[in-house]
Coordinates of C-alpha atoms in Angstrom, one line a residue:
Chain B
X1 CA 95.6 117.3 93.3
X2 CA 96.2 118.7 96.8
X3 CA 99.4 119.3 98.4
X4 CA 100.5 117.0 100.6
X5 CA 103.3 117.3 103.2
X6 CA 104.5 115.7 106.4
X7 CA 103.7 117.7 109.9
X8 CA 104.7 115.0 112.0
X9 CA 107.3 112.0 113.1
X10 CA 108.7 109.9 115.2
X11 CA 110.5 106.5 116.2
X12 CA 111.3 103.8 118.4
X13 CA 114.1 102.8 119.6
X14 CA 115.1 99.9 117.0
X15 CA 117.1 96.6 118.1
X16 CA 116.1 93.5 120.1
X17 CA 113.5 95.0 122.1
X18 CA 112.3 93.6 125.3
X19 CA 108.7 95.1 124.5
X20 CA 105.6 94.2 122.8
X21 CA 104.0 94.9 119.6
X22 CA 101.7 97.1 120.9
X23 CA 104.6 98.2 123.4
X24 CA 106.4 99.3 120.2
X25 CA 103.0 101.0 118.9
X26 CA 102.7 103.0 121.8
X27 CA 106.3 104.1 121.9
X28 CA 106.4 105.0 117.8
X29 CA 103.0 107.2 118.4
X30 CA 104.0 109.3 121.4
X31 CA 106.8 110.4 120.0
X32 CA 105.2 111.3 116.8
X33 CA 102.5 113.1 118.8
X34 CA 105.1 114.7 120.4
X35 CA 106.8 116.3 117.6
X36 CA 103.5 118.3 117.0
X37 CA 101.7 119.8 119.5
X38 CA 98.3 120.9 117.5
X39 CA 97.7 117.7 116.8
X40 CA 95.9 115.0 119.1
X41 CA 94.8 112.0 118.8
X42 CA 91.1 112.9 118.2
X43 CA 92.1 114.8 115.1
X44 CA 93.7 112.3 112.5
X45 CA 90.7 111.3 110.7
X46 CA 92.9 108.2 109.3
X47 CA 95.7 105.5 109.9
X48 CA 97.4 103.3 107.8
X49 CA 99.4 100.5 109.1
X50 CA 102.5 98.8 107.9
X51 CA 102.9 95.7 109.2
X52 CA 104.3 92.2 107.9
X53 CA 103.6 89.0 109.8
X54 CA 101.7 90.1 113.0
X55 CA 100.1 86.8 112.2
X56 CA 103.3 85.0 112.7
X57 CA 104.8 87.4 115.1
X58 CA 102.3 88.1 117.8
X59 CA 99.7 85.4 116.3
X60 CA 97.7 89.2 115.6
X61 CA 95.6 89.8 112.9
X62 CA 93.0 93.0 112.6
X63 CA 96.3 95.0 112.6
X64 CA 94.9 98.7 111.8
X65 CA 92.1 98.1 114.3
X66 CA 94.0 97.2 117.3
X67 CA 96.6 100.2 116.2
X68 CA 94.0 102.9 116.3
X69 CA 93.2 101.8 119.7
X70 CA 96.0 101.6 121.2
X71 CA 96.8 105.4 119.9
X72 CA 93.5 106.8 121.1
X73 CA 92.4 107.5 117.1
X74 CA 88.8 106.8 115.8
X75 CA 89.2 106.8 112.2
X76 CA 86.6 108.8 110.2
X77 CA 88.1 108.4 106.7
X78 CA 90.8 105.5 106.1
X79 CA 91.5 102.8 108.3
X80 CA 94.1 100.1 106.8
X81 CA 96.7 98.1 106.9
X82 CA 99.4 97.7 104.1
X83 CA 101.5 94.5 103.7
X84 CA 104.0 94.3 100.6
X85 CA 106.8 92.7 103.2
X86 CA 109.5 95.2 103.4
X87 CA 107.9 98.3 101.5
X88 CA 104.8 98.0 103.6
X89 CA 105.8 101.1 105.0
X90 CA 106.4 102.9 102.2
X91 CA 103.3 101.9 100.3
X92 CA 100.9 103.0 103.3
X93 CA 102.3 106.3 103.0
X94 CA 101.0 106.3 99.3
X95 CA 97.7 105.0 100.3
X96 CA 97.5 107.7 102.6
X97 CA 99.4 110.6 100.4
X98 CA 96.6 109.6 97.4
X99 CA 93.7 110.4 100.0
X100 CA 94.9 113.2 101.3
X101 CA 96.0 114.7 97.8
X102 CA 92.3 113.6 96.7
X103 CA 90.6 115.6 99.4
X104 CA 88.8 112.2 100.9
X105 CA 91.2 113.5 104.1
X106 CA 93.2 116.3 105.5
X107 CA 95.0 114.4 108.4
X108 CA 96.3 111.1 108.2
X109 CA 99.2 109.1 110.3
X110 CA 100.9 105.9 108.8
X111 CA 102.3 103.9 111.9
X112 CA 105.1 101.0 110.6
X113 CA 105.3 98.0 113.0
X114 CA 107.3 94.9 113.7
X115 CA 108.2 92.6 116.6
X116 CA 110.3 90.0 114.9
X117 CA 112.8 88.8 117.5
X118 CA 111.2 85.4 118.8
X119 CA 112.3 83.7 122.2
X120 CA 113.4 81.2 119.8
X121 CA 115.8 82.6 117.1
X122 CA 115.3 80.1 114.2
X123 CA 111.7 80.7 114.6
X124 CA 112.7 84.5 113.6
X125 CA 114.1 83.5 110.6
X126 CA 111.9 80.6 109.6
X127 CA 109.2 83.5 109.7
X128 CA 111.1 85.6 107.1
X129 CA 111.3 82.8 105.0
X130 CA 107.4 83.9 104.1
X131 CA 108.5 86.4 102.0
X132 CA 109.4 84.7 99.3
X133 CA 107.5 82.5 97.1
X134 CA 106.8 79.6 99.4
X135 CA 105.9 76.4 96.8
X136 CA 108.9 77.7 93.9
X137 CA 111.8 79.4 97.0
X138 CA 110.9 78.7 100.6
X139 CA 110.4 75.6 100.2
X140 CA 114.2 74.9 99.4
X141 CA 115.0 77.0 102.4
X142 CA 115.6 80.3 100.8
X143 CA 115.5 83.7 102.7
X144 CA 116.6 87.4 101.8
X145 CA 120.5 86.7 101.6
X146 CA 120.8 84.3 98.8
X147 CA 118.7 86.4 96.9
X148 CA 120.8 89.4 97.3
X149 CA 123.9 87.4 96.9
X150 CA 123.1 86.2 93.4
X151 CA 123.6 90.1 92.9
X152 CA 126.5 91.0 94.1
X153 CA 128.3 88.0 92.5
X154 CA 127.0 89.3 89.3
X155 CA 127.4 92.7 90.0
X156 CA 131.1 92.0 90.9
X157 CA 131.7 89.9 88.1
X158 CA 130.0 92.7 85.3
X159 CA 131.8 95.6 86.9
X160 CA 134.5 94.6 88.5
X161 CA 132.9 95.6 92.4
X162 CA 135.2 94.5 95.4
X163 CA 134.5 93.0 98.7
X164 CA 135.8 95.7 99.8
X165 CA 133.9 98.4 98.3
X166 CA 130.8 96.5 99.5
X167 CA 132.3 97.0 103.0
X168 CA 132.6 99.9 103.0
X169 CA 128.6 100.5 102.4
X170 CA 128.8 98.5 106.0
X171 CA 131.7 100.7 107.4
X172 CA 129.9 104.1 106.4
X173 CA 126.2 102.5 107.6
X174 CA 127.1 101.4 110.6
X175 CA 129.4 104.3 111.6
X176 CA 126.3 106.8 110.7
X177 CA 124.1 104.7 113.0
X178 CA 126.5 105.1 115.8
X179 CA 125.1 109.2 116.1
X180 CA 121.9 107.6 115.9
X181 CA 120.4 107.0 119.8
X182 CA 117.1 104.9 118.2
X183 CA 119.8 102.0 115.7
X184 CA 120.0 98.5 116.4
X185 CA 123.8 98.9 116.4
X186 CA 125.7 102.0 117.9
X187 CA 129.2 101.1 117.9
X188 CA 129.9 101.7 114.7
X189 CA 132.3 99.5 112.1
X190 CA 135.8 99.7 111.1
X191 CA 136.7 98.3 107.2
X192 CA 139.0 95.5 109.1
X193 CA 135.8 94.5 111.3
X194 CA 133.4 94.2 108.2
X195 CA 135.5 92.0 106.1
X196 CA 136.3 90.1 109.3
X197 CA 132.8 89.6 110.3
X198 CA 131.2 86.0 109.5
X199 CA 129.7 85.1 105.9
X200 CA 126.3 84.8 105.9
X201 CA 126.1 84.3 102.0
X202 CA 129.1 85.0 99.8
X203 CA 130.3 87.7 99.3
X204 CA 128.1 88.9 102.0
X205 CA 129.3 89.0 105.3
X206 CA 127.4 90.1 108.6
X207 CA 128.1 93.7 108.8
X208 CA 127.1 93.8 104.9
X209 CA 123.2 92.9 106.1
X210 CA 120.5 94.1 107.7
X211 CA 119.8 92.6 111.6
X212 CA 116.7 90.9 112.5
X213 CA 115.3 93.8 114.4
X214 CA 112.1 95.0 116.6
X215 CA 110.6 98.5 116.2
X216 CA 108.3 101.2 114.7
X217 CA 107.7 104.5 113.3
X218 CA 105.0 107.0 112.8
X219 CA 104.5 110.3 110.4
X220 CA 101.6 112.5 110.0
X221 CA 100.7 113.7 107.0
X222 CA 98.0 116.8 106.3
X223 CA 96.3 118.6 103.4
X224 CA 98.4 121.5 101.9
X225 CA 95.9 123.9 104.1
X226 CA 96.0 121.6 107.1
X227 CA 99.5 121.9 107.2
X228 CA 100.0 125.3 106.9
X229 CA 97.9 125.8 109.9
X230 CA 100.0 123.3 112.2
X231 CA 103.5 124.3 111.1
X232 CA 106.1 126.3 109.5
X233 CA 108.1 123.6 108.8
X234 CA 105.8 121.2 106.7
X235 CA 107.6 118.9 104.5
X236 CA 106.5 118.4 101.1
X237 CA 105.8 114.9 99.4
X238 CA 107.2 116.0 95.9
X239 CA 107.1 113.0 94.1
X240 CA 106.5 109.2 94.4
X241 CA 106.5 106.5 92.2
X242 CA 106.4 102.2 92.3
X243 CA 107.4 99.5 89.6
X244 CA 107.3 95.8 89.8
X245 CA 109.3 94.0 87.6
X246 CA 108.4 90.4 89.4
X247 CA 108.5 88.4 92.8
X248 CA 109.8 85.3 92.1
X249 CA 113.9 85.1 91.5
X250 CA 113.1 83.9 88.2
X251 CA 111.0 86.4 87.0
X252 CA 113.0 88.6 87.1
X253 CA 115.4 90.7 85.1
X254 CA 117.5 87.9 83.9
X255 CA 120.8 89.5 85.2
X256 CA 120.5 90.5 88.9
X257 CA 123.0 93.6 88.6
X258 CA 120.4 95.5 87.3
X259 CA 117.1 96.6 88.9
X260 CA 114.9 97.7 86.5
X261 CA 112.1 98.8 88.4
X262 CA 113.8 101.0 90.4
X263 CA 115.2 102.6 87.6
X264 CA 111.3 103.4 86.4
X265 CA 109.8 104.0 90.0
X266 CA 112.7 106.5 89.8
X267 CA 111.7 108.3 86.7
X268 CA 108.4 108.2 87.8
X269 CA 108.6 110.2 91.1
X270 CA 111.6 112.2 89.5
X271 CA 109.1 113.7 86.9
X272 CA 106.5 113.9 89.5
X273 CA 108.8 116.4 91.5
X274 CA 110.7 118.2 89.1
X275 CA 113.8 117.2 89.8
X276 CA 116.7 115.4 88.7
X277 CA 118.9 112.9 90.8
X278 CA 122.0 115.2 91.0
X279 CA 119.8 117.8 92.7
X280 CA 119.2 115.0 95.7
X281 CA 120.7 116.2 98.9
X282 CA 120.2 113.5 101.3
X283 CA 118.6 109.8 100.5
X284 CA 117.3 106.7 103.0
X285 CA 117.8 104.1 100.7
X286 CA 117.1 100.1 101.0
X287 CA 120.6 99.1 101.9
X288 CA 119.1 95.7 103.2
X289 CA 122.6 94.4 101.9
X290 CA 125.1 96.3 101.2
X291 CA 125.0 95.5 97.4
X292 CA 121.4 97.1 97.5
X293 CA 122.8 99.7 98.3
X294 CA 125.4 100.2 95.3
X295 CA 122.7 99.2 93.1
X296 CA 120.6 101.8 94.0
X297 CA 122.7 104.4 93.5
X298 CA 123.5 103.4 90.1
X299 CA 119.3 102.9 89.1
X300 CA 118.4 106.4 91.4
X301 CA 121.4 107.9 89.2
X302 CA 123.6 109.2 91.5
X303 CA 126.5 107.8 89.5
X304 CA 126.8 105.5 85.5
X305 CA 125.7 101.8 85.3
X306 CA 128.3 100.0 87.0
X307 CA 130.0 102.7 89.2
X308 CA 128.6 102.5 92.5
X309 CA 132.0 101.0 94.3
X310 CA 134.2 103.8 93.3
X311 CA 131.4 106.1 94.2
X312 CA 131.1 104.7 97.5
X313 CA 134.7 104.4 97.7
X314 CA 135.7 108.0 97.0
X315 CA 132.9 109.2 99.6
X316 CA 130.8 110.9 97.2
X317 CA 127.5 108.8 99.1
X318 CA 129.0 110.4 102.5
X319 CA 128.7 113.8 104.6
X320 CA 130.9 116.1 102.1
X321 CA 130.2 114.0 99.1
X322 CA 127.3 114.4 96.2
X323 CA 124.6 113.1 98.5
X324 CA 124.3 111.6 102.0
X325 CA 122.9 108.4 101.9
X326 CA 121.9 106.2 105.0
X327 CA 122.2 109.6 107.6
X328 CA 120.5 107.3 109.8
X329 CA 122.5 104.2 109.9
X330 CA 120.4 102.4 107.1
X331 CA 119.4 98.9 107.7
X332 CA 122.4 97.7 108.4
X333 CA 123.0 100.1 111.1
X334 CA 119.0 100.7 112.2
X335 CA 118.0 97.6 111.7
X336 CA 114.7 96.2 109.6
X337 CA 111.8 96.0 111.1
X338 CA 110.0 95.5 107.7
X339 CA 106.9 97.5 108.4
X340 CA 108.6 100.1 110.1
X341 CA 111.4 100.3 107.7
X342 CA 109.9 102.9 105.0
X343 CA 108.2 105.1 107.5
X344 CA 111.4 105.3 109.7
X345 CA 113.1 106.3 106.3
X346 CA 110.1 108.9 105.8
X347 CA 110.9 110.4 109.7
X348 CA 114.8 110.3 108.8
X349 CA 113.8 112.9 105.4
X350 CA 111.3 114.7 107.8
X351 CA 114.1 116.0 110.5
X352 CA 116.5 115.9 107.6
X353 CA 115.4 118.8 105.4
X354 CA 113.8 120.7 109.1
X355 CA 117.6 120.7 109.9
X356 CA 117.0 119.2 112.8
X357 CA 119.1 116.1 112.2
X358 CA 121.3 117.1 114.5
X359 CA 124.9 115.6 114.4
X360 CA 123.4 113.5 111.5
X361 CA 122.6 116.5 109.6
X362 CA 123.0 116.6 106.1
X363 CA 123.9 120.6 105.6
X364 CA 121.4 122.6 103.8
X365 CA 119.3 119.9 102.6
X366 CA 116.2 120.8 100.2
X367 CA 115.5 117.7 98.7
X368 CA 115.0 114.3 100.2
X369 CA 114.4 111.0 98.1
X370 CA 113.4 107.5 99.9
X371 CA 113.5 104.1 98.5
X372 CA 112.3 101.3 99.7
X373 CA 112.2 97.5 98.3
X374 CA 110.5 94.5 98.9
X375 CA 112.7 92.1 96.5
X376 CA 115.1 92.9 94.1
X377 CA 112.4 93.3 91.9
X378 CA 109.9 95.9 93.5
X379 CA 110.4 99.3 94.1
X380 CA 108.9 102.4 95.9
X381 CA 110.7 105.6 95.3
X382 CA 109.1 109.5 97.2
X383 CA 111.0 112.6 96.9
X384 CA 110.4 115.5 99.7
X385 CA 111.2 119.1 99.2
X386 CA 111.8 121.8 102.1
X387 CA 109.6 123.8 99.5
X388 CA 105.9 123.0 97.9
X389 CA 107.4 123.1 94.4
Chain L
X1 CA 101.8 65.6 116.9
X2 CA 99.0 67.7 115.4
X3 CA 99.9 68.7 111.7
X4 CA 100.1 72.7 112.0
X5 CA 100.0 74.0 108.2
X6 CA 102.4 77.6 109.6
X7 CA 105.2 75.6 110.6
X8 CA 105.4 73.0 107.9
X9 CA 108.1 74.6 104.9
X10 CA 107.1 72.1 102.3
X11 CA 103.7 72.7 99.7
X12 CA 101.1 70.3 99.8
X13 CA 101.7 68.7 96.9
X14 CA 98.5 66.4 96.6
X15 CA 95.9 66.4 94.2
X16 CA 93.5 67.5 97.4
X17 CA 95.6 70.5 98.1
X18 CA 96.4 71.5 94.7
X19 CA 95.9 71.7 90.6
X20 CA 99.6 71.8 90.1
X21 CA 99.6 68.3 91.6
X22 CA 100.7 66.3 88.7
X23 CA 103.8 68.5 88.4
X24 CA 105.3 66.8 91.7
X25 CA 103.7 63.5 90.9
X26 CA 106.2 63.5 87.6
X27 CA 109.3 65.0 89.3
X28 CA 108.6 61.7 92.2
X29 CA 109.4 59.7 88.7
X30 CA 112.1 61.8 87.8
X31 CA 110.8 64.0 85.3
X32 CA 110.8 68.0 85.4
X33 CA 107.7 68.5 83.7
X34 CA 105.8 72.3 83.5
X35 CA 102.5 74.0 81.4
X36 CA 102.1 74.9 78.1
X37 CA 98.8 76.6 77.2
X38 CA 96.5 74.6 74.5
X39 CA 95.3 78.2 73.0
X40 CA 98.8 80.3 72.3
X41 CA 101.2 77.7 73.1
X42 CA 103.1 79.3 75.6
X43 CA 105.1 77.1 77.8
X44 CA 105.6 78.8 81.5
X45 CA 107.7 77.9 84.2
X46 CA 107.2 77.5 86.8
X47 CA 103.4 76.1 85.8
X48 CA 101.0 78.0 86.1
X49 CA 96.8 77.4 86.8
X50 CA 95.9 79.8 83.6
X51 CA 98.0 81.6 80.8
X52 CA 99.9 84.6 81.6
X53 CA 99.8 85.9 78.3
X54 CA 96.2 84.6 76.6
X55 CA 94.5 84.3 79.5
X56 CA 93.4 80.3 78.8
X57 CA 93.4 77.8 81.5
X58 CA 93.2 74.8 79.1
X59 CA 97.2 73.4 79.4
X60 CA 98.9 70.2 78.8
X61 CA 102.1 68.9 80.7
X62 CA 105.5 69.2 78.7
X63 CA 108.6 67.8 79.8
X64 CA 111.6 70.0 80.3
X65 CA 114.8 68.6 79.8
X66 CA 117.2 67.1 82.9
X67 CA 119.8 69.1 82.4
X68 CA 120.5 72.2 82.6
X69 CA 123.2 75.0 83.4
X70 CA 124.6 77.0 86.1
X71 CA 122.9 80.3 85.6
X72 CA 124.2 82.0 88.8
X73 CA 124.6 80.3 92.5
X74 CA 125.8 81.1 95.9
X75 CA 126.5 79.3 99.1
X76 CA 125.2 79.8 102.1
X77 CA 126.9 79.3 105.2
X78 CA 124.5 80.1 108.3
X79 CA 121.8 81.4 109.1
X80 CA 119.2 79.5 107.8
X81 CA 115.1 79.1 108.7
X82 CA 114.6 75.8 111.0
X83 CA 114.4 72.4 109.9
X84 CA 117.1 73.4 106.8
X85 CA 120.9 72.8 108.2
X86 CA 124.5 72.9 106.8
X87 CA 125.8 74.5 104.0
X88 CA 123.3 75.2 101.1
X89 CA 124.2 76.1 98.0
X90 CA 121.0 78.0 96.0
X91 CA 121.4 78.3 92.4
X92 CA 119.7 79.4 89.0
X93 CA 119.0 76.6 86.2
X94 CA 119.2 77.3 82.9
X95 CA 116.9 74.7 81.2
X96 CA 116.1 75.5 77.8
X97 CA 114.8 78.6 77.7
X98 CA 113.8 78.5 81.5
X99 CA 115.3 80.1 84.4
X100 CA 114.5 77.4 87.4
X101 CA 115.5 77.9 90.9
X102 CA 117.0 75.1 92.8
X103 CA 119.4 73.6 95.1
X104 CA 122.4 71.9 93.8
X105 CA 123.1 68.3 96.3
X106 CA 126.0 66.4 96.5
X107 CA 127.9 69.8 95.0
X108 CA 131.7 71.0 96.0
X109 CA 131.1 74.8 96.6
X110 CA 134.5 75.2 95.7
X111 CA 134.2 73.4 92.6
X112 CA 131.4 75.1 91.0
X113 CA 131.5 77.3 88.0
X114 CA 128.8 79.5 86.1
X115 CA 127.7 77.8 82.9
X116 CA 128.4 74.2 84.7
X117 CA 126.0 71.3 83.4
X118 CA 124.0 69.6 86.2
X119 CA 121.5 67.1 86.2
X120 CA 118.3 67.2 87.9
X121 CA 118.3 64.9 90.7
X122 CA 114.8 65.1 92.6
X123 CA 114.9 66.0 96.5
X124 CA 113.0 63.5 99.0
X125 CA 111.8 65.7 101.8
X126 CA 109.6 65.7 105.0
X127 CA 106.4 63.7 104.0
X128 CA 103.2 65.5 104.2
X129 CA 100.5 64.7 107.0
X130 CA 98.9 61.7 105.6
X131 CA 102.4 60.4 105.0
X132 CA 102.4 61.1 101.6
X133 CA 106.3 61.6 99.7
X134 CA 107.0 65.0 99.1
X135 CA 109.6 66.3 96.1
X136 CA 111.5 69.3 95.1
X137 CA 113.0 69.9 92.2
X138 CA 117.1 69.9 92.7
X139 CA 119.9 69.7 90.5
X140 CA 123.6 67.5 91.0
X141 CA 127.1 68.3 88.7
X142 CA 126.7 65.6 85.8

């Protein structure tokens, strides 16, 4: 296969957005156009689009269509839309690494999009509802923070995990999405606030979940040769993998503290790249809740089964720990904009191992790892690499 | 008002609008009935139009016991899709070797345990269109 590597990036701003959908398309592509000059809309050959419920949304179907246009791009290769609710992102920008690494491409952006704030705020969350299993889940009135909840009370009663080490997944989140000018929230969090803030779900309180939020994202991706030629700061797409364990609640792994399938897409992309977890520098991870968030470290294996709230606790997931996770804010501190979600995370690792982060730089970061979820039960993983290999 | 399918919560539940049909029928009577495949004998939950495992779609409808037990559960307090209000408290069944998903009515969050027996008590909610009952399947403390 070819090398593949990211040339390209760039965000909204993320929040309650007085804009569009295609307001947010516009404003995701011109500042991914921006970040590299050789490249104009007439040259990407293909798009992919992660997008959610447009239908619901923006009563919008014919999503990938309406994107190219609004972009200025006439697809001559792949033209496509990828909805697997909030790993769309993510799994366009497999769809489009698996052309490009085929040779069926050499330039390719994946745009993630989602306007989900409603003049009517129930109808907001009424439309998330869609993401679970309508006849067996939605029906009953269940959303994403139940769901998660059932995990954290197990995970708290198997390992002992505090309130207040889930907190602190909110305190560090939201404080790293304060140096970040595109997050939904930008005054960061204090320990006090978080476990003052209002349950949503117990244990889960506000500050421990991800906002409803408006906003996109776009990355370019090229053929080893292709992006050679446009920069000499390509980053590398080391390694990827995705399991499914299931997508109903009760299909799943029959004790929600552990997340099997992230565990294997984890292995899988670890093997693909060559390397191991502890030589991870900086990682976007899917803190949709802040148990996510523990969970994942322990299934990525940044720490043992059943560790993650001491890790997080002792700041070894922070700037001057093992490995920064969240640089930009996270979920809880960006915001979700489903679609968006997984490319925004591929734009963080992008300016992340360019060291061009900024004051959210991660120092000396080589390797990058993303993971995005759609459940508790589906998993995307992709490692990046400063270097081809 | 016109009847718009994207704003309803609630499956259609009639045999016009789908083969699981006799599933919801039963729970209306107060039984929580599910598939079990006529080939390998697999019993599914929740039912399913063929066999996960043989691949058959010749099944028969088996009765599940009424009660169950408290797998896991959590209450939530706000923030929940329009046309559901209060305090809901969302919980995992264990009945037999089934893991069902339900919500537990007329049930003290403070009072609930893991491992707790409850008793399925069916859930009257918005009729359909032609005015037809619709059921869910929900669970009560015995």
């Amino acid at each position: 296969m070819r090398g593949v590597a990211l040339v390209g990036a760039g965000v909204s701003k993320f929040g309650v957005r007085k804009a569009s959908y295609r307001d947010l398309i516009w404003e995701a592509g011109k500042v991914c156009f921006d970040s590299i000059p050789g490249v104009k809309p007439k040259d990407v050959e293909g798009l992919v689009v992660g997008s959610v419920m447009p239908e619901r949304t923006a009563f919008q179907s014919h999503i990938s269509s309406l994107a190219a246009e609004a972009l200025g791009i006439k697809p001559s290769a792949l033209s496509a839309r990828t909805e697997h609710m909030c790993a769309s992102g993510t799994v366009g920008i497999r769809y489009a690494y698996a052309f490009i690494a085929a040779g069926l491409a050499d330039l390719v952006m994946v745009l993630g999009v989602e306007k989900l704030n409603q003049p009517t705020g129930e109808e907001a969350i009424l439309n998330m509802s869609a993401g679970v299993d309508r006849e067996w889940e939605a029906a009953f009135g269940l959303t994403a923070p139940p769901c998660f909840a059932l995990a954290a009370q197990r995970h708290m009663a198997e390992f002992g995990t505090t309130e207040e080490q889930l907190a602190l997944v909110g305190v560090k989140n939201h404080n790293h999405a304060a140096k970040n000018p595109n997050a939904h929230f930008s005054k960061g969090a204090t320990l006090d606030q978080v476990l003052g803030s209002r349950m949503i779900a117990t244990p889960l309180r506000l500050f421990m979940c991800s906002p409803i939020t408006d906003g996109a994202a776009a990355v370019i991706l090229a053929s080893e040769d292709r992006a050679r030629e446009l920069t000499d700061k390509p980053v590398w797409i080391r390694g990827t993998g995705q399991a499914l364990d299931g997508f109903q609640l009760t299909s799943l792994h029959e004790d929600y503290a552990h997340w099997p399938a992230l565990k294997r897409a984890a292995r899988t992309a670890y093997a693909m790249a060559g390397v191991g977890p502890h030589e991870v520098d900086v990682a976007e991870v899917h803190d949709c809740f802040a148990i996510a968030e523990l969970i994942a470290y322990e299934e990525l294996g940044f720490c043992h089964k059943g560790e993650a709230g001491p890790f997080a606790a002792a700041g070894r997931s922070d700037y001057g720990g093992d490995v920064v996770v969240n640089p930009r804010g996270g979920l809880i501190g960006c915001g979700h904009p489903l679609g968006a979600t997984g490319v925004a995370q591929a734009a963080e690792i992008f300016v992340q191992l360019r060291d061009a982060a900024g004051g959210r730089q991660a120092p000396g970061a080589a390797i990058g790892l993303t993971h995005n979820n759609s459940g508790m039960g589906e998993h995307v993983v992709m490692i990046y690499g400063r270097e081809r290999a | 008002m016109t009847y718009f399918r994207a704003v309803d919560p609630f499956p259609l539940e009639s045999a016009d609008h789908t083969k699981l049909h006799e599933f919801y029928s039963h729970l209306a009577s107060g039984r929580l009935v599910t598939t079990r495949c006529l080939d390998c004998r697999t019993t599914a939950w929740p039912p399913r139009g063929f066999c996960g495992e043989c691949t058959s779609d010749r099944f028969e409808w088996v009765d599940l016991p009424g009660e169950g037990t408290i797998h896991a559960f959590t209450v939530q307090e706000t923030g929940l899709p329009a046309g559901f209000d209060g305090r809901r408290v969302f919980a995992i069944v264990k009945v037999d070797v089934h893991r069902v998903f339900a919500v537990l009515v007329d049930a003290d969050p403070l009072q609930l345990r893991i491992g707790q027996r409850v008793r399925l008590a069916p859930l009257r909610v918005a009729d359909d269109p032609k005015g037809n009952a619709r059921w869910l399947p929900a669970f009560t403390p015995t």
